């Protein structure tokens, strides 16, 4: 191992990244784009959901009920004359739901006769529909309490559910999407970019020229690992800074745990990228493989957006070979809960095993030969 | 002209399909992805692990516990006896939520008062937490109504009757799986077309094409038809999987669906060829299509509703062809939407395709080297 | 390990290759790249590894550099076993691969720094070493330029400089002169000889240029993975002594003489050289004019000195059992007979890229049936001119008419009458030979019947039957070239554009190729060709030598040689004329 040779390789790699538009696109443009899109553009929390209100016989009671919805930030009340009109609006996606108060609403309310409130949602987007239903129930509960008070009664439901949400009490989806995004961004530099740049050296014939110099294969590999490690960690730091200050995600764990586990994951991602590029010596093939085995799983099979526990057993089993899954578990805890060792240790162990395995495979398959 | 386009078409197909590996790459991954992601990408929450901390031996508490145990959404994995255990279980993510019933719950209920039930939820994944809360609320509401009815108590003054159109059980799989068709055929078709011109430029054969009497229109047709044909075949396979494997209803007419498929492919091919004509190397084309596809999938409303996005981002989605196709897919599959109802989605795709294709045809000859 | 810095005594072997074999497996096919090859290289000498395309030169280089392991046999480099101690070997030798191994997105200086780091040059020694190398290669003014933006010749010199940043004892150069113009080629050879002379370096160099073989001290001739001969070049030429002649016959075009000689009995080789046709006869064939050119008067056969190329052709033809002319020369193309009028007319053509003039003030015309050559260093504007004439690039100014059609108006109509063969024989690699031909015949609008006829013709004339169903990317360069030409001729064009049609192809394939071109010209097809091989320029009726976007000289090869006269003595060949004309220009022009 020679420090001068390593330095030369590392400097070369940095210069190449800076001069290659596609490397810059993956290393810098893509993370920023993803952060902005996800941070600002993507949200599972509906707000101002347009809901059609069909009040068949307006009265003080119905006005009070509608008022509760008007005050809620979740809804935008769209009054409609009758059901056919409201249904047409629902069909055309102009509203996401219908609340219908029948003509006898006020009367039954007065008699304590369990007045029905009909709620219709468009079930196509089931997730949104469910969330809207949840919000409706919430507004309804508040209104019920108000109503009881105004009647001088005390509302006494038999079981009263008091919920406490730990770690993310406002249930902001941004708080869990942004940590997940960091994982995706690091996978991008670690897996995709690394796989492509190594394959590029084979394709352009520079690998052959490198190999006839006195460098050892280990130096070549370290010369690739170090720059992209720094680049990936740079992406991580950028994302963390954006997460903390722009998107106001809390960081409850300690910084050193964040750095240590990120470095660990970065190594695993890099090892994957190198392994891919050793198998595939053309950029095109390397890019395709990296996309399919690193990027898409980091998105879909890691628990980033979709809950792993709700997947079928076979698919759940499959997620165990996705490194991103372990790191997402760690990151969500470190950001929102703190240094929870019972999460950090087993997941880190899984990452160490994966990383070790990949490095072993690289060592075995990367020989300083052209065959 | 027909003959020239035909020759080009055959050549393009040979270029893509002659190699066994690329044949496999084109067909197998999208189908496997449809299956895996069809299962993996779901917002439906099942068997959420929960712990019970029941301090009340009474009847009411037992009934409530039974309601939770009977729900398909929850799976009671732990029964605990001490307050401190809650933290351990939630912190380590062994359970998502803990239901705590205080010792006097049943006594209060029998006395006609409210009995408090505490639910502690892990909010690290806010979407899952939100879903769990909604399910728990539903269970408690039902429990209350039943308790009131059984004990002859006065019901609440009003109640909600909720119904969902088109998808009464609110299966998010219907939503995701139908959307997967759009996402995956976009991946395949962009790949085929984005490479097509760039590969020829890199290998120098594009010049060879340009010196033949082929007109830009011939080249355009020859380059887009393979993508269109492959896309339609692939879409058909996926529709079959979605309908017969995932049991998603196909309520609208096939002809509306295929109008959407063809127009979407038209616009996706336009984008692919545009990227391809701008690129000089295959690597640039690969990067370009990647940089195009990731935002267009995110902004399409595939996983998260467009309505939740801020206004400027919503404007941006207007140039995303996938956005329109998503509406068509879900409209035709789940809502049974008619052709005329889908018209506002169809013409923007046609327009996007027309613009991008004309621009790439112009670029064939006018790109400076 | 032997003392690393002591130069081996001149004449002592620095490299010994003993009975080396190497095979590769591609799909189900087994390719024997090298079969039982033994050779050696001596210290302080230049050893040439000569052989046509796919002879196994690169494989041997890689084996010597320890990048591949031989199946059998042993390679000893400076006393070290290349297979067992590759790292130690790599510390002692330097190797420049075919594409020079440069990082194109790094500047000249950055490339040098990288290789200095990798080869462990002490920081204190660097400035002096850099200065020396930059001076030697003439790259000093360009140290900040990106390697990718250098011309081919400059890249080659930078590649050499990077390889030499720490002077080795043994230098391996793999086809260092491919795709490089003659001036740069000559400069490279000067550098190599200086290294050998001043530093006692040993050089092993592979090349497909046979004239370069004669500059080597020793030559190893490889063919299809086997060693055909090993020794000083003179030893090779000795075998063909007294069999070479220069043939002239007044009243006959030399192209015609060459064609007829090539088909005459007992002829091993006939090529156009300067004003005459160079003839190599079979060992026992008699040099009798009546037998060689029956019915031609006043034929002069002048004995000439044998050269390496003669022996090469003789050896290879004997080995492969090929006749001098592989295919019939009647290529069945009959161009529209419209007299000797000009079919390409260019007047004040220019092409700007921003502020930069790639081509300016270009005027010439080409008549029907003429073979017109466009020569120039890399970056002289040949390709740009070419692309404009084919309708690939719109001109920024001036007029150009091809086949009577104004290129600014009806390019599509002009295209139907031209055939185009792009650089590097651009074919669809994963389509078979047959599929490629079918595709091109269809795109040119040939109907089914005619298309079938033309494909049958192409398979026959170009000897493509044995490879008809092979994917074109698996073909050797020679076959690719034939296929590319066949594809360009599918629609029987009046005008043929050939962009570096022989680059990288071995001398035999080149001969065959020119045979066909000549025949086409005889049938009235107009041919416009660019080339780096100056001896090929002799086949042209007229030449234009370009530099910095302008025409430097225009005329027949003879008139150009006369223009390059020094002290009233004309240049002896086009290569010399070219170098003289380029060097007479004001300095610094290559920087463009």
mmCIF file of N, CA, C and O in Angstrom, chain A residues 2 4-17 19-20 200-217 219 224 367-371, chain C residues 22 24 58 62 65-69 82-84 86-87 90-91 93-95 97 99-103 105-107 110 113-121 123 126 146:
data_model
loop_
_atom_site.group_PDB
_atom_site.id
_atom_site.type_symbol
_atom_site.label_atom_id
_atom_site.label_comp_id
_atom_site.label_asym_id
_atom_site.label_seq_id
_atom_site.Cartn_x
_atom_site.Cartn_y
_atom_site.Cartn_z
ATOM 1 N N UNK A 2 0.688 2.107 -0.959
ATOM 2 C CA UNK A 2 1.536 3.292 -1.014
ATOM 3 C C UNK A 2 0.660 4.534 -0.950
ATOM 4 O O UNK A 2 -0.341 4.649 -1.652
ATOM 5 N N UNK A 4 1.311 7.584 -1.792
ATOM 6 C CA UNK A 4 1.381 8.447 -2.981
ATOM 7 C C UNK A 4 0.459 7.918 -4.074
ATOM 8 O O UNK A 4 -0.291 8.666 -4.692
ATOM 9 N N UNK A 5 0.493 6.600 -4.267
ATOM 10 C CA UNK A 5 -0.355 6.026 -5.309
ATOM 11 C C UNK A 5 -1.824 6.237 -4.976
ATOM 12 O O UNK A 5 -2.614 6.612 -5.837
ATOM 13 N N UNK A 6 -2.160 6.005 -3.692
ATOM 14 C CA UNK A 6 -3.552 6.191 -3.288
ATOM 15 C C UNK A 6 -3.996 7.627 -3.507
ATOM 16 O O UNK A 6 -5.078 7.890 -4.029
ATOM 17 N N UNK A 7 -3.121 8.537 -3.106
ATOM 18 C CA UNK A 7 -3.456 9.945 -3.247
ATOM 19 C C UNK A 7 -3.729 10.274 -4.717
ATOM 20 O O UNK A 7 -4.691 10.957 -5.055
ATOM 21 N N UNK A 8 -2.869 9.756 -5.574
ATOM 22 C CA UNK A 8 -3.035 10.000 -7.004
ATOM 23 C C UNK A 8 -4.373 9.488 -7.493
ATOM 24 O O UNK A 8 -5.100 10.183 -8.208
ATOM 25 N N UNK A 9 -4.712 8.269 -7.090
ATOM 26 C CA UNK A 9 -5.973 7.673 -7.540
ATOM 27 C C UNK A 9 -7.168 8.473 -7.041
ATOM 28 O O UNK A 9 -8.131 8.707 -7.780
ATOM 29 N N UNK A 10 -7.095 8.876 -5.775
ATOM 30 C CA UNK A 10 -8.236 9.584 -5.187
ATOM 31 C C UNK A 10 -8.420 10.953 -5.845
ATOM 32 O O UNK A 10 -9.528 11.356 -6.182
ATOM 33 N N UNK A 11 -7.293 11.621 -6.068
ATOM 34 C CA UNK A 11 -7.400 12.940 -6.696
ATOM 35 C C UNK A 11 -7.989 12.823 -8.103
ATOM 36 O O UNK A 11 -8.861 13.580 -8.502
ATOM 37 N N UNK A 12 -7.522 11.831 -8.802
ATOM 38 C CA UNK A 12 -8.026 11.592 -10.157
ATOM 39 C C UNK A 12 -9.540 11.396 -10.137
ATOM 40 O O UNK A 12 -10.278 11.958 -10.940
ATOM 41 N N UNK A 13 -9.994 10.600 -9.188
ATOM 42 C CA UNK A 13 -11.418 10.279 -9.112
ATOM 43 C C UNK A 13 -12.249 11.542 -8.873
ATOM 44 O O UNK A 13 -13.286 11.750 -9.498
ATOM 45 N N UNK A 14 -11.763 12.395 -7.974
ATOM 46 C CA UNK A 14 -12.504 13.626 -7.687
ATOM 47 C C UNK A 14 -12.576 14.511 -8.923
ATOM 48 O O UNK A 14 -13.622 15.064 -9.248
ATOM 49 N N UNK A 15 -11.423 14.652 -9.586
ATOM 50 C CA UNK A 15 -11.413 15.496 -10.785
ATOM 51 C C UNK A 15 -12.406 14.963 -11.803
ATOM 52 O O UNK A 15 -13.132 15.721 -12.453
ATOM 53 N N UNK A 16 -12.454 13.644 -11.929
ATOM 54 C CA UNK A 16 -13.362 13.063 -12.916
ATOM 55 C C UNK A 16 -14.816 13.335 -12.578
ATOM 56 O O UNK A 16 -15.612 13.640 -13.454
ATOM 57 N N UNK A 17 -15.141 13.205 -11.300
ATOM 58 C CA UNK A 17 -16.525 13.471 -10.895
ATOM 59 C C UNK A 17 -16.887 14.905 -11.240
ATOM 60 O O UNK A 17 -17.947 15.194 -11.796
ATOM 61 N N UNK A 19 -15.785 16.778 -13.490
ATOM 62 C CA UNK A 19 -15.839 17.133 -14.911
ATOM 63 C C UNK A 19 -16.882 16.347 -15.671
ATOM 64 O O UNK A 19 -17.090 16.585 -16.842
ATOM 65 N N UNK A 20 -17.495 15.381 -15.025
ATOM 66 C CA UNK A 20 -18.434 14.546 -15.754
ATOM 67 C C UNK A 20 -19.859 14.943 -15.391
ATOM 68 O O UNK A 20 -20.280 14.782 -14.258
ATOM 69 N N UNK A 200 -16.984 2.211 -16.284
ATOM 70 C CA UNK A 200 -16.487 3.139 -17.298
ATOM 71 C C UNK A 200 -14.990 2.950 -17.540
ATOM 72 O O UNK A 200 -14.503 3.050 -18.651
ATOM 73 N N UNK A 201 -14.266 2.661 -16.456
ATOM 74 C CA UNK A 201 -12.822 2.458 -16.636
ATOM 75 C C UNK A 201 -12.541 1.231 -17.498
ATOM 76 O O UNK A 201 -11.596 1.224 -18.276
ATOM 77 N N UNK A 202 -13.367 0.196 -17.321
ATOM 78 C CA UNK A 202 -13.181 -0.969 -18.175
ATOM 79 C C UNK A 202 -13.474 -0.600 -19.611
ATOM 80 O O UNK A 202 -12.740 -0.934 -20.524
ATOM 81 N N UNK A 203 -14.594 0.117 -19.787
ATOM 82 C CA UNK A 203 -15.053 0.403 -21.131
ATOM 83 C C UNK A 203 -14.083 1.296 -21.886
ATOM 84 O O UNK A 203 -13.862 1.123 -23.074
ATOM 85 N N UNK A 204 -13.504 2.274 -21.192
ATOM 86 C CA UNK A 204 -12.628 3.220 -21.887
ATOM 87 C C UNK A 204 -11.190 2.738 -21.987
ATOM 88 O O UNK A 204 -10.335 3.435 -22.497
ATOM 89 N N UNK A 205 -10.922 1.570 -21.426
ATOM 90 C CA UNK A 205 -9.577 1.020 -21.550
ATOM 91 C C UNK A 205 -8.586 1.612 -20.570
ATOM 92 O O UNK A 205 -7.401 1.307 -20.622
ATOM 93 N N UNK A 206 -9.042 2.460 -19.652
ATOM 94 C CA UNK A 206 -8.098 3.032 -18.703
ATOM 95 C C UNK A 206 -7.754 2.033 -17.608
ATOM 96 O O UNK A 206 -6.699 2.123 -17.002
ATOM 97 N N UNK A 207 -8.656 1.069 -17.378
ATOM 98 C CA UNK A 207 -8.366 0.068 -16.358
ATOM 99 C C UNK A 207 -7.120 -0.717 -16.737
ATOM 100 O O UNK A 207 -6.282 -1.018 -15.901
ATOM 101 N N UNK A 208 -7.006 -1.011 -18.031
ATOM 102 C CA UNK A 208 -5.855 -1.761 -18.504
ATOM 103 C C UNK A 208 -4.570 -0.978 -18.218
ATOM 104 O O UNK A 208 -3.574 -1.535 -17.764
ATOM 105 N N UNK A 209 -4.645 0.338 -18.464
ATOM 106 C CA UNK A 209 -3.460 1.165 -18.239
ATOM 107 C C UNK A 209 -3.136 1.239 -16.751
ATOM 108 O O UNK A 209 -1.967 1.263 -16.366
ATOM 109 N N UNK A 210 -4.174 1.281 -15.912
ATOM 110 C CA UNK A 210 -3.939 1.316 -14.464
ATOM 111 C C UNK A 210 -3.255 0.036 -14.017
ATOM 112 O O UNK A 210 -2.352 0.034 -13.194
ATOM 113 N N UNK A 211 -3.733 -1.076 -14.579
ATOM 114 C CA UNK A 211 -3.280 -2.368 -14.091
ATOM 115 C C UNK A 211 -1.817 -2.650 -14.384
ATOM 116 O O UNK A 211 -1.203 -3.436 -13.676
ATOM 117 N N UNK A 212 -1.281 -2.039 -15.432
ATOM 118 C CA UNK A 212 0.118 -2.322 -15.719
ATOM 119 C C UNK A 212 1.049 -1.419 -14.939
ATOM 120 O O UNK A 212 2.258 -1.566 -15.024
ATOM 121 N N UNK A 213 0.497 -0.483 -14.183
ATOM 122 C CA UNK A 213 1.350 0.279 -13.282
ATOM 123 C C UNK A 213 1.516 -0.574 -12.023
ATOM 124 O O UNK A 213 0.808 -1.558 -11.855
ATOM 125 N N UNK A 214 2.442 -0.177 -11.144
ATOM 126 C CA UNK A 214 2.658 -1.036 -9.970
ATOM 127 C C UNK A 214 1.523 -0.985 -8.939
ATOM 128 O O UNK A 214 1.708 -1.484 -7.853
ATOM 129 N N UNK A 215 0.365 -0.426 -9.249
ATOM 130 C CA UNK A 215 -0.687 -0.396 -8.227
ATOM 131 C C UNK A 215 -1.198 -1.813 -7.996
ATOM 132 O O UNK A 215 -1.254 -2.630 -8.898
ATOM 133 N N UNK A 216 -1.602 -2.058 -6.760
ATOM 134 C CA UNK A 216 -2.216 -3.338 -6.457
ATOM 135 C C UNK A 216 -3.732 -3.164 -6.582
ATOM 136 O O UNK A 216 -4.252 -2.061 -6.553
ATOM 137 N N UNK A 217 -4.415 -4.288 -6.729
ATOM 138 C CA UNK A 217 -5.873 -4.234 -6.869
ATOM 139 C C UNK A 217 -6.492 -3.605 -5.631
ATOM 140 O O UNK A 217 -7.494 -2.910 -5.707
ATOM 141 N N UNK A 219 -5.282 -1.248 -3.859
ATOM 142 C CA UNK A 219 -5.184 0.217 -3.972
ATOM 143 C C UNK A 219 -6.232 0.763 -4.932
ATOM 144 O O UNK A 219 -6.835 1.807 -4.684
ATOM 145 N N UNK A 224 -11.182 3.817 -5.208
ATOM 146 C CA UNK A 224 -12.578 4.075 -5.594
ATOM 147 C C UNK A 224 -13.449 4.295 -4.369
ATOM 148 O O UNK A 224 -14.357 5.124 -4.386
ATOM 149 N N UNK A 367 -9.468 -9.550 -9.364
ATOM 150 C CA UNK A 367 -8.082 -9.915 -9.520
ATOM 151 C C UNK A 367 -7.459 -9.000 -10.548
ATOM 152 O O UNK A 367 -8.123 -8.468 -11.415
ATOM 153 N N UNK A 368 -6.173 -8.835 -10.389
ATOM 154 C CA UNK A 368 -5.512 -7.897 -11.283
ATOM 155 C C UNK A 368 -5.197 -8.583 -12.608
ATOM 156 O O UNK A 368 -4.064 -8.760 -13.003
ATOM 157 N N UNK A 369 -6.240 -9.038 -13.236
ATOM 158 C CA UNK A 369 -6.073 -9.702 -14.532
ATOM 159 C C UNK A 369 -7.181 -9.195 -15.436
ATOM 160 O O UNK A 369 -8.188 -8.684 -14.976
ATOM 161 N N UNK A 370 -6.981 -9.418 -16.694
ATOM 162 C CA UNK A 370 -7.990 -8.899 -17.624
ATOM 163 C C UNK A 370 -9.093 -9.904 -17.922
ATOM 164 O O UNK A 370 -10.082 -9.571 -18.518
ATOM 165 N N UNK A 371 -8.895 -11.173 -17.503
ATOM 166 C CA UNK A 371 -9.901 -12.178 -17.868
ATOM 167 C C UNK A 371 -11.138 -12.043 -17.008
ATOM 168 O O UNK A 371 -11.072 -11.716 -15.852
ATOM 169 N N UNK C 22 -2.387 -19.435 -25.698
ATOM 170 C CA UNK C 22 -3.460 -18.775 -24.955
ATOM 171 C C UNK C 22 -4.742 -18.879 -25.767
ATOM 172 O O UNK C 22 -4.750 -18.599 -26.962
ATOM 173 N N UNK C 24 -9.165 -18.145 -25.763
ATOM 174 C CA UNK C 24 -10.315 -17.501 -25.125
ATOM 175 C C UNK C 24 -11.556 -18.257 -25.551
ATOM 176 O O UNK C 24 -11.572 -18.915 -26.584
ATOM 177 N N UNK C 58 -2.010 -8.131 -29.426
ATOM 178 C CA UNK C 58 -2.413 -7.534 -28.152
ATOM 179 C C UNK C 58 -2.393 -8.565 -27.036
ATOM 180 O O UNK C 58 -1.959 -8.280 -25.921
ATOM 181 N N UNK C 62 -0.324 -8.304 -23.536
ATOM 182 C CA UNK C 62 -0.957 -8.390 -22.218
ATOM 183 C C UNK C 62 -0.354 -9.519 -21.390
ATOM 184 O O UNK C 62 -0.230 -9.402 -20.169
ATOM 185 N N UNK C 65 2.825 -8.246 -20.008
ATOM 186 C CA UNK C 65 2.626 -7.276 -18.938
ATOM 187 C C UNK C 65 2.022 -7.924 -17.692
ATOM 188 O O UNK C 65 1.753 -7.245 -16.708
ATOM 189 N N UNK C 66 1.754 -9.227 -17.745
ATOM 190 C CA UNK C 66 1.219 -9.904 -16.572
ATOM 191 C C UNK C 66 -0.260 -9.664 -16.365
ATOM 192 O O UNK C 66 -0.778 -9.872 -15.277
ATOM 193 N N UNK C 67 -0.935 -9.205 -17.409
ATOM 194 C CA UNK C 67 -2.366 -8.965 -17.283
ATOM 195 C C UNK C 67 -3.182 -10.210 -17.613
ATOM 196 O O UNK C 67 -4.356 -10.283 -17.295
ATOM 197 N N UNK C 68 -2.560 -11.147 -18.262
ATOM 198 C CA UNK C 68 -3.215 -12.413 -18.574
ATOM 199 C C UNK C 68 -2.262 -13.532 -18.175
ATOM 200 O O UNK C 68 -1.051 -13.322 -18.097
ATOM 201 N N UNK C 69 -2.832 -14.687 -17.940
ATOM 202 C CA UNK C 69 -1.985 -15.834 -17.652
ATOM 203 C C UNK C 69 -1.974 -16.758 -18.850
ATOM 204 O O UNK C 69 -3.034 -17.050 -19.401
ATOM 205 N N UNK C 82 6.502 -13.554 -15.614
ATOM 206 C CA UNK C 82 5.374 -12.620 -15.740
ATOM 207 C C UNK C 82 4.100 -13.187 -15.130
ATOM 208 O O UNK C 82 3.265 -12.449 -14.620
ATOM 209 N N UNK C 83 3.932 -14.500 -15.188
ATOM 210 C CA UNK C 83 2.694 -15.065 -14.667
ATOM 211 C C UNK C 83 2.731 -15.162 -13.155
ATOM 212 O O UNK C 83 1.717 -15.008 -12.495
ATOM 213 N N UNK C 84 3.927 -15.426 -12.608
ATOM 214 C CA UNK C 84 3.989 -15.642 -11.164
ATOM 215 C C UNK C 84 4.242 -14.370 -10.387
ATOM 216 O O UNK C 84 3.822 -14.240 -9.243
ATOM 217 N N UNK C 86 3.490 -10.883 -11.319
ATOM 218 C CA UNK C 86 3.036 -9.776 -12.182
ATOM 219 C C UNK C 86 3.358 -8.402 -11.595
ATOM 220 O O UNK C 86 3.758 -7.499 -12.321
ATOM 221 N N UNK C 87 3.242 -8.271 -10.262
ATOM 222 C CA UNK C 87 3.491 -6.947 -9.674
ATOM 223 C C UNK C 87 4.936 -6.522 -9.850
ATOM 224 O O UNK C 87 5.220 -5.364 -10.152
ATOM 225 N N UNK C 90 5.403 -5.557 -13.413
ATOM 226 C CA UNK C 90 4.782 -4.271 -13.725
ATOM 227 C C UNK C 90 5.574 -3.100 -13.149
ATOM 228 O O UNK C 90 5.451 -1.970 -13.622
ATOM 229 N N UNK C 91 6.368 -3.357 -12.117
ATOM 230 C CA UNK C 91 7.194 -2.283 -11.583
ATOM 231 C C UNK C 91 8.371 -1.990 -12.503
ATOM 232 O O UNK C 91 8.953 -0.918 -12.461
ATOM 233 N N UNK C 93 8.427 -2.703 -16.122
ATOM 234 C CA UNK C 93 8.160 -2.324 -17.513
ATOM 235 C C UNK C 93 7.034 -1.294 -17.582
ATOM 236 O O UNK C 93 6.329 -1.062 -16.599
ATOM 237 N N UNK C 94 6.891 -0.664 -18.699
ATOM 238 C CA UNK C 94 5.756 0.235 -18.927
ATOM 239 C C UNK C 94 5.044 -0.253 -20.166
ATOM 240 O O UNK C 94 5.675 -0.745 -21.118
ATOM 241 N N UNK C 95 3.765 -0.064 -20.166
ATOM 242 C CA UNK C 95 2.948 -0.596 -21.255
ATOM 243 C C UNK C 95 1.944 0.466 -21.670
ATOM 244 O O UNK C 95 1.224 1.001 -20.840
ATOM 245 N N UNK C 97 -1.366 0.820 -23.684
ATOM 246 C CA UNK C 97 -2.372 0.053 -24.412
ATOM 247 C C UNK C 97 -2.854 0.803 -25.637
ATOM 248 O O UNK C 97 -2.538 1.974 -25.838
ATOM 249 N N UNK C 99 -5.565 2.174 -26.679
ATOM 250 C CA UNK C 99 -6.238 3.465 -26.651
ATOM 251 C C UNK C 99 -5.493 4.452 -25.757
ATOM 252 O O UNK C 99 -6.063 5.388 -25.227
ATOM 253 N N UNK C 100 -4.240 4.209 -25.534
ATOM 254 C CA UNK C 100 -3.313 5.089 -24.812
ATOM 255 C C UNK C 100 -3.573 5.160 -23.313
ATOM 256 O O UNK C 100 -2.785 5.695 -22.571
ATOM 257 N N UNK C 101 -4.738 4.647 -22.824
ATOM 258 C CA UNK C 101 -4.993 4.623 -21.386
ATOM 259 C C UNK C 101 -5.080 5.987 -20.740
ATOM 260 O O UNK C 101 -4.746 6.153 -19.580
ATOM 261 N N UNK C 102 -5.525 6.976 -21.500
ATOM 262 C CA UNK C 102 -5.606 8.318 -20.929
ATOM 263 C C UNK C 102 -6.977 8.557 -20.320
ATOM 264 O O UNK C 102 -7.972 8.033 -20.787
ATOM 265 N N UNK C 103 -7.008 9.357 -19.271
ATOM 266 C CA UNK C 103 -8.289 9.818 -18.744
ATOM 267 C C UNK C 103 -8.672 11.072 -19.515
ATOM 268 O O UNK C 103 -8.053 12.116 -19.343
ATOM 269 N N UNK C 105 -11.113 13.041 -19.364
ATOM 270 C CA UNK C 105 -11.659 14.199 -18.648
ATOM 271 C C UNK C 105 -10.645 14.793 -17.676
ATOM 272 O O UNK C 105 -11.002 15.608 -16.836
ATOM 273 N N UNK C 106 -9.399 14.362 -17.792
ATOM 274 C CA UNK C 106 -8.341 14.990 -17.004
ATOM 275 C C UNK C 106 -7.433 15.777 -17.962
ATOM 276 O O UNK C 106 -7.314 15.414 -19.129
ATOM 277 N N UNK C 107 -6.811 16.826 -17.448
ATOM 278 C CA UNK C 107 -5.944 17.613 -18.320
ATOM 279 C C UNK C 107 -4.618 16.879 -18.532
ATOM 280 O O UNK C 107 -4.333 15.880 -17.878
ATOM 281 N N UNK C 110 -2.742 16.783 -15.345
ATOM 282 C CA UNK C 110 -3.342 15.879 -14.357
ATOM 283 C C UNK C 110 -3.090 14.411 -14.699
ATOM 284 O O UNK C 110 -2.873 13.590 -13.812
ATOM 285 N N UNK C 113 0.438 13.794 -13.623
ATOM 286 C CA UNK C 113 0.530 13.690 -12.162
ATOM 287 C C UNK C 113 0.051 12.325 -11.694
ATOM 288 O O UNK C 113 0.676 11.690 -10.847
ATOM 289 N N UNK C 114 -1.070 11.885 -12.268
ATOM 290 C CA UNK C 114 -1.623 10.598 -11.860
ATOM 291 C C UNK C 114 -0.607 9.486 -12.092
ATOM 292 O O UNK C 114 -0.329 8.698 -11.194
ATOM 293 N N UNK C 115 -0.070 9.449 -13.298
ATOM 294 C CA UNK C 115 0.845 8.345 -13.582
ATOM 295 C C UNK C 115 2.146 8.477 -12.809
ATOM 296 O O UNK C 115 2.771 7.475 -12.456
ATOM 297 N N UNK C 116 2.536 9.722 -12.503
ATOM 298 C CA UNK C 116 3.723 9.901 -11.670
ATOM 299 C C UNK C 116 3.452 9.355 -10.273
ATOM 300 O O UNK C 116 4.310 8.687 -9.675
ATOM 301 N N UNK C 117 2.253 9.611 -9.763
ATOM 302 C CA UNK C 117 1.878 9.062 -8.456
ATOM 303 C C UNK C 117 1.880 7.545 -8.492
ATOM 304 O O UNK C 117 2.418 6.886 -7.606
ATOM 305 N N UNK C 118 1.238 7.001 -9.543
ATOM 306 C CA UNK C 118 1.075 5.551 -9.602
ATOM 307 C C UNK C 118 2.416 4.854 -9.765
ATOM 308 O O UNK C 118 2.612 3.750 -9.288
ATOM 309 N N UNK C 119 3.343 5.514 -10.442
ATOM 310 C CA UNK C 119 4.630 4.868 -10.669
ATOM 311 C C UNK C 119 5.655 5.279 -9.629
ATOM 312 O O UNK C 119 6.831 4.946 -9.736
ATOM 313 N N UNK C 120 5.181 6.033 -8.657
ATOM 314 C CA UNK C 120 6.057 6.360 -7.532
ATOM 315 C C UNK C 120 7.233 7.233 -7.889
ATOM 316 O O UNK C 120 8.349 6.993 -7.419
ATOM 317 N N UNK C 121 7.026 8.245 -8.712
ATOM 318 C CA UNK C 121 8.120 9.180 -9.018
ATOM 319 C C UNK C 121 8.227 10.164 -7.856
ATOM 320 O O UNK C 121 7.226 10.743 -7.435
ATOM 321 N N UNK C 123 8.529 13.379 -5.696
ATOM 322 C CA UNK C 123 8.068 14.740 -6.041
ATOM 323 C C UNK C 123 9.198 15.651 -6.501
ATOM 324 O O UNK C 123 8.991 16.484 -7.383
ATOM 325 N N UNK C 126 10.052 15.357 -10.172
ATOM 326 C CA UNK C 126 9.010 15.530 -11.174
ATOM 327 C C UNK C 126 9.204 16.715 -12.103
ATOM 328 O O UNK C 126 9.102 16.555 -13.317
ATOM 329 N N UNK C 146 -7.692 19.502 -21.665
ATOM 330 C CA UNK C 146 -8.185 18.169 -21.333
ATOM 331 C C UNK C 146 -7.687 17.173 -22.379
ATOM 332 O O UNK C 146 -7.673 17.472 -23.567
#
